[in-house]
PDB file of C-alpha atoms in Angstrom:
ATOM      1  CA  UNK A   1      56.609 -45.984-163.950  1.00  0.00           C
ATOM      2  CA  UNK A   2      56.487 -47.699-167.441  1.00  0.00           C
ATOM      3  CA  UNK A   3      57.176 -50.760-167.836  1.00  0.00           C
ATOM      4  CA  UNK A   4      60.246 -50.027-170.406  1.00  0.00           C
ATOM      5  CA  UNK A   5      62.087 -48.575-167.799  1.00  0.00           C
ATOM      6  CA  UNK A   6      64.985 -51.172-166.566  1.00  0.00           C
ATOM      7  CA  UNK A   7      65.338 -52.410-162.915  1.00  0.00           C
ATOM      8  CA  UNK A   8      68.866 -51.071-162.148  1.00  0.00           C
ATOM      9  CA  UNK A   9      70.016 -51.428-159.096  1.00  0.00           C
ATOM     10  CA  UNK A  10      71.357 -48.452-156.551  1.00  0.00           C
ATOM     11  CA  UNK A  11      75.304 -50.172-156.569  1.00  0.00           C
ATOM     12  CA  UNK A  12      76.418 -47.099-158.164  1.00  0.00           C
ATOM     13  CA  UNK A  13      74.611 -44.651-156.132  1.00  0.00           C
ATOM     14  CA  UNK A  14      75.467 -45.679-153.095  1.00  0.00           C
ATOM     15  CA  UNK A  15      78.985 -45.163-152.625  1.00  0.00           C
ATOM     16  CA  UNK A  16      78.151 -41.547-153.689  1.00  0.00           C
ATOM     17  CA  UNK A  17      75.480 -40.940-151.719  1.00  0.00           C
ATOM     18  CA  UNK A  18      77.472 -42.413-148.390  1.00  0.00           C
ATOM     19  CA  UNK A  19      80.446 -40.073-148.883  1.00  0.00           C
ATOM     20  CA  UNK A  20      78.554 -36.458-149.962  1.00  0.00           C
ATOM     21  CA  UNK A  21      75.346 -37.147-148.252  1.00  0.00           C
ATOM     22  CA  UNK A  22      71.561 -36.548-148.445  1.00  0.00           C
ATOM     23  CA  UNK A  23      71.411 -33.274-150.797  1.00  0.00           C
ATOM     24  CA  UNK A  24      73.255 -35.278-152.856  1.00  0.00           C
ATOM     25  CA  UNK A  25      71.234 -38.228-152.996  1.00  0.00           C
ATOM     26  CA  UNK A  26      68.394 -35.587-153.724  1.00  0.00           C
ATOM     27  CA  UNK A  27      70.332 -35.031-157.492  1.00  0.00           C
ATOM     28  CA  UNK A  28      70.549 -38.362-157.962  1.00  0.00           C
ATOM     29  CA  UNK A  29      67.425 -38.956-157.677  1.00  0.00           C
ATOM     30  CA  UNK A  30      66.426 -36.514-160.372  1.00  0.00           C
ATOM     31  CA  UNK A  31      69.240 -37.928-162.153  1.00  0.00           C
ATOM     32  CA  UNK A  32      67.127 -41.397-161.989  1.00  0.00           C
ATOM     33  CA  UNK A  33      64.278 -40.138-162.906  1.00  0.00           C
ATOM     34  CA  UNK A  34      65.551 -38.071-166.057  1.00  0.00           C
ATOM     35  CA  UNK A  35      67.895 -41.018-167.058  1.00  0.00           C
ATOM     36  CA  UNK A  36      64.125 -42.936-167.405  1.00  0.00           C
ATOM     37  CA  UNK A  37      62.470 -40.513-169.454  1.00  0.00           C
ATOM     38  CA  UNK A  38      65.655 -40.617-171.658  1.00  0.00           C
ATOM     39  CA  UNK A  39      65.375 -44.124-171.769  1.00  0.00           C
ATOM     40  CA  UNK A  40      61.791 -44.227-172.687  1.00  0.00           C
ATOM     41  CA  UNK A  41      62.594 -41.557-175.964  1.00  0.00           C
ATOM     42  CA  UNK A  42      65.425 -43.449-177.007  1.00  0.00           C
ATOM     43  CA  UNK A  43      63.707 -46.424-177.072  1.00  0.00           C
ATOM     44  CA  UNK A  44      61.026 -45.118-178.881  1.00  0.00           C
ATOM     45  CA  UNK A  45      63.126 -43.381-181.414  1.00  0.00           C
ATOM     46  CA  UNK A  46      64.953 -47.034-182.355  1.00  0.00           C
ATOM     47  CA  UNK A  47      61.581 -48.721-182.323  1.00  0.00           C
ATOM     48  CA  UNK A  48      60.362 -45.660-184.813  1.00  0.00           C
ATOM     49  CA  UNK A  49      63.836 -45.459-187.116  1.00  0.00           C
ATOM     50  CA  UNK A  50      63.368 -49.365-187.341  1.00  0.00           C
ATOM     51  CA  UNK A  51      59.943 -49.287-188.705  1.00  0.00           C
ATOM     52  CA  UNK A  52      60.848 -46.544-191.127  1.00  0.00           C
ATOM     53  CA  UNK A  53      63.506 -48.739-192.161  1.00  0.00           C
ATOM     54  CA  UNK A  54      61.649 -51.714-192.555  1.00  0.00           C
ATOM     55  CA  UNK A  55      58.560 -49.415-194.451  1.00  0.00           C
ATOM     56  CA  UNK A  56      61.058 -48.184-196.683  1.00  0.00           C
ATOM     57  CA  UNK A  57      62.112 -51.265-197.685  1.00  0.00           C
ATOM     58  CA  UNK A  58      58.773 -52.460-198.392  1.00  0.00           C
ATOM     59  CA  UNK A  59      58.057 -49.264-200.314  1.00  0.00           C
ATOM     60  CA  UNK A  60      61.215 -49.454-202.534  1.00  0.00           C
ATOM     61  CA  UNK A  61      60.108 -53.643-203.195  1.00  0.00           C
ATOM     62  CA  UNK A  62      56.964 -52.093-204.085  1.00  0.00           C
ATOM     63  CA  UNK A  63      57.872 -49.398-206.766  1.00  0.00           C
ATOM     64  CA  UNK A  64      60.538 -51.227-208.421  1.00  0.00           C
ATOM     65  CA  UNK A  65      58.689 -54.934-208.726  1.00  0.00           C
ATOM     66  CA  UNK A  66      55.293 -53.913-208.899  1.00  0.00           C
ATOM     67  CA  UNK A  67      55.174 -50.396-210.431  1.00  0.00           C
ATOM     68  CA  UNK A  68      58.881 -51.055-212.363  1.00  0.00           C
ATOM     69  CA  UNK A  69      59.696 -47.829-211.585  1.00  0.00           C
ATOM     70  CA  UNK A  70      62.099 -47.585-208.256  1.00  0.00           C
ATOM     71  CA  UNK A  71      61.435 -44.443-205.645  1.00  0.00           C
ATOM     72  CA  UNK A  72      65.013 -42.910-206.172  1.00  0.00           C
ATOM     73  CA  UNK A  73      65.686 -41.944-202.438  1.00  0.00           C
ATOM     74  CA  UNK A  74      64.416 -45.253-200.865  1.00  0.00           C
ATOM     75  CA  UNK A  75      67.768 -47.418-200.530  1.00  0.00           C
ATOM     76  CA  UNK A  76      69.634 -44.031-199.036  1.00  0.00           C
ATOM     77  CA  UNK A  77      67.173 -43.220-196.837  1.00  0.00           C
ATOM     78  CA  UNK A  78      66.426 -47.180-195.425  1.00  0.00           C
ATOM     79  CA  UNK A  79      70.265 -47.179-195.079  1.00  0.00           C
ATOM     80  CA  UNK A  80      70.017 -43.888-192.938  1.00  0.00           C
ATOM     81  CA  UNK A  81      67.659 -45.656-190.600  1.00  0.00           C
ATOM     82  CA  UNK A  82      68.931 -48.537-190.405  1.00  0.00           C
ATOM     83  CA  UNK A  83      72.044 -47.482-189.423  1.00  0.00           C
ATOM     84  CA  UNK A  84      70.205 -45.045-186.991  1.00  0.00           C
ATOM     85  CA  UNK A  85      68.397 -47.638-185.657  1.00  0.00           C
ATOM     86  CA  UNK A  86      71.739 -49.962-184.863  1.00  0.00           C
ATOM     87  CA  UNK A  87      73.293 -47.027-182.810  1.00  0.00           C
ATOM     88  CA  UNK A  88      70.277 -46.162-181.066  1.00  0.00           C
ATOM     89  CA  UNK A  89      70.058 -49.943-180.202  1.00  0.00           C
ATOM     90  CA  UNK A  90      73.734 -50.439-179.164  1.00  0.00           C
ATOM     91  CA  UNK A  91      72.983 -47.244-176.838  1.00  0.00           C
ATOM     92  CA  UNK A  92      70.137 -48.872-175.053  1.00  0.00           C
ATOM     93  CA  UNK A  93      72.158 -51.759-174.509  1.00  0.00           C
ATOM     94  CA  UNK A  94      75.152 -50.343-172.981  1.00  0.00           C
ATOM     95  CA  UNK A  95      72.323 -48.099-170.609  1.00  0.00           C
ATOM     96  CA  UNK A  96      71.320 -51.637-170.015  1.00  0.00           C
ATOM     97  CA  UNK A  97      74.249 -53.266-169.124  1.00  0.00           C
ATOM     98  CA  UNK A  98      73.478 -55.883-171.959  1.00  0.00           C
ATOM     99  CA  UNK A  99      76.522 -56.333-173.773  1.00  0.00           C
ATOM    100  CA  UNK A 100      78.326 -59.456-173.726  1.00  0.00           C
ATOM    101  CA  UNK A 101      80.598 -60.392-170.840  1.00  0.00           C
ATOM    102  CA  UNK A 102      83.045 -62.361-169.480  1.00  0.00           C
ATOM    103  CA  UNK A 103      82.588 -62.286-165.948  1.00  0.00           C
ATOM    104  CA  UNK A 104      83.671 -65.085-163.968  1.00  0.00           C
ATOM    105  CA  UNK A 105      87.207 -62.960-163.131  1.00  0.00           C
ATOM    106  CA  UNK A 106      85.051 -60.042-162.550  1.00  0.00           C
ATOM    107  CA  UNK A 107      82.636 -61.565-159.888  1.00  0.00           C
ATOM    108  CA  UNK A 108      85.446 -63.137-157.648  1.00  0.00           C
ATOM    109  CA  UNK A 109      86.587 -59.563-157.159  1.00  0.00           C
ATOM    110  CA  UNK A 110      86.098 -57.705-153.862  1.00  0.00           C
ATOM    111  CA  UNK A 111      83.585 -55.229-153.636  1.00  0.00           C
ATOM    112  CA  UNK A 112      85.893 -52.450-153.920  1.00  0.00           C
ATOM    113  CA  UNK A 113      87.656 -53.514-156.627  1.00  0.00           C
ATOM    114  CA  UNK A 114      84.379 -54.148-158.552  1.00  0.00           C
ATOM    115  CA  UNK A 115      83.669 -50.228-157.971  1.00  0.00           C
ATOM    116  CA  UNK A 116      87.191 -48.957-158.813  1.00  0.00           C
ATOM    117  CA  UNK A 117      86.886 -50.943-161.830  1.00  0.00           C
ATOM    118  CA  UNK A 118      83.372 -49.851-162.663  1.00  0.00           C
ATOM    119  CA  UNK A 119      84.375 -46.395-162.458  1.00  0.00           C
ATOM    120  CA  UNK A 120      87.581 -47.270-164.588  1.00  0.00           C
ATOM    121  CA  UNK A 121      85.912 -48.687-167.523  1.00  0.00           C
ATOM    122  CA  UNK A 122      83.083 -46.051-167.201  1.00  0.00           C
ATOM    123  CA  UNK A 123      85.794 -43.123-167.886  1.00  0.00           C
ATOM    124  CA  UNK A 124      87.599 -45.170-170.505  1.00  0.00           C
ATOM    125  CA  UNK A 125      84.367 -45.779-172.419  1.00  0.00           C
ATOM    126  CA  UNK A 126      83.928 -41.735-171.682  1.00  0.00           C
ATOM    127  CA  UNK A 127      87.221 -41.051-173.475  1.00  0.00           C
ATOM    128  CA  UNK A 128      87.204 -43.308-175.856  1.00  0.00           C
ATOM    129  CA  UNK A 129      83.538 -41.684-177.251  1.00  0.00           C
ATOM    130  CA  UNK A 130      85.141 -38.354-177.221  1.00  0.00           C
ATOM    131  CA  UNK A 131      87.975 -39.617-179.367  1.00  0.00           C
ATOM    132  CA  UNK A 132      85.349 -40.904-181.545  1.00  0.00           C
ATOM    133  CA  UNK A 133      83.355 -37.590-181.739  1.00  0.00           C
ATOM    134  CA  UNK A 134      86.090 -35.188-182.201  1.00  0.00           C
ATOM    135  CA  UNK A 135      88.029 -37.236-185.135  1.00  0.00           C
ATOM    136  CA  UNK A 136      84.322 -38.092-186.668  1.00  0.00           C
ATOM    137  CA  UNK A 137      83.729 -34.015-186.645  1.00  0.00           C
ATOM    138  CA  UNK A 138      86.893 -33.277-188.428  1.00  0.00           C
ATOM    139  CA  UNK A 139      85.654 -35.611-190.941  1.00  0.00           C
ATOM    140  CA  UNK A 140      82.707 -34.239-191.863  1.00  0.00           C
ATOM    141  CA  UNK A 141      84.234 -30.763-191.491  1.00  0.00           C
ATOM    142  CA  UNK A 142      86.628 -32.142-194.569  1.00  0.00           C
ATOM    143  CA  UNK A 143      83.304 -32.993-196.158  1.00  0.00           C
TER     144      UNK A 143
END
């Protein structure tokens, strides 16, 4: 395993994999080991879009101070990436639970309540993505 791979631990899993059961815990498994090799590419693909950004920078520095004659595409395009490069970060944080927090109500909760509420926030976050995808398309549709 690579070491860019996150230690997550089997909390989520487990509840599934007591009520349906071993073929079950079979999927997750390839589930796990898919959801690290999707990990790995999108954290490749920030680390790549934020080097492009940063070289396209440099380049447009370059050609308008040195040469004094700007490379027309190079403030579009470093805003492309770097705006790439924030939502491809803000993904690998959420995958990594990294956001900020406030969790002192959350960790005096039962154990059951921590899951229901898990699961809660999981399909709000779901919903509230697909709200955000299907107004974004009819606005590029308009476009």
């Amino acid at each position: 395993m690579s070491c860019l791979t996150t230690e997550k631990s089997d909390f989520e899993f487990s509840i599934i994999h007591y009520i349906f059961g071993r073929k079950f815990f079979l999927y997750t498994t390839l589930i796990k080991k898919l959801n690290g090799y999707f990990y790995e590419i999108l954290y490749w693909a920030t680390a790549l879009t934020e080097i492009l950004f940063f070289l396209m920078v440099c380049i447009n520095v370059f050609t308008r101070y040195i040469l004094k004659s700007p490379f027309i595409a190079s403030i579009e395009l470093s805003r492309i990436f770097f705006v790439w490069s924030c939502f491809l970060a803000a993904a690998i944080t959420y995958y990594k639970k990294g956001h900020i927090v406030i969790s002192f109500i959350y960790d005096k909760l039962s154990d059951k309540l921590k899951i229901f509420l898990s699961i809660t926030i999981s399909l709000l976050s779901i919903l509230f993505f697909a709200l955000i995808f299907i107004w974004s398309s009819e606005v590029v549709v308009l476009i």
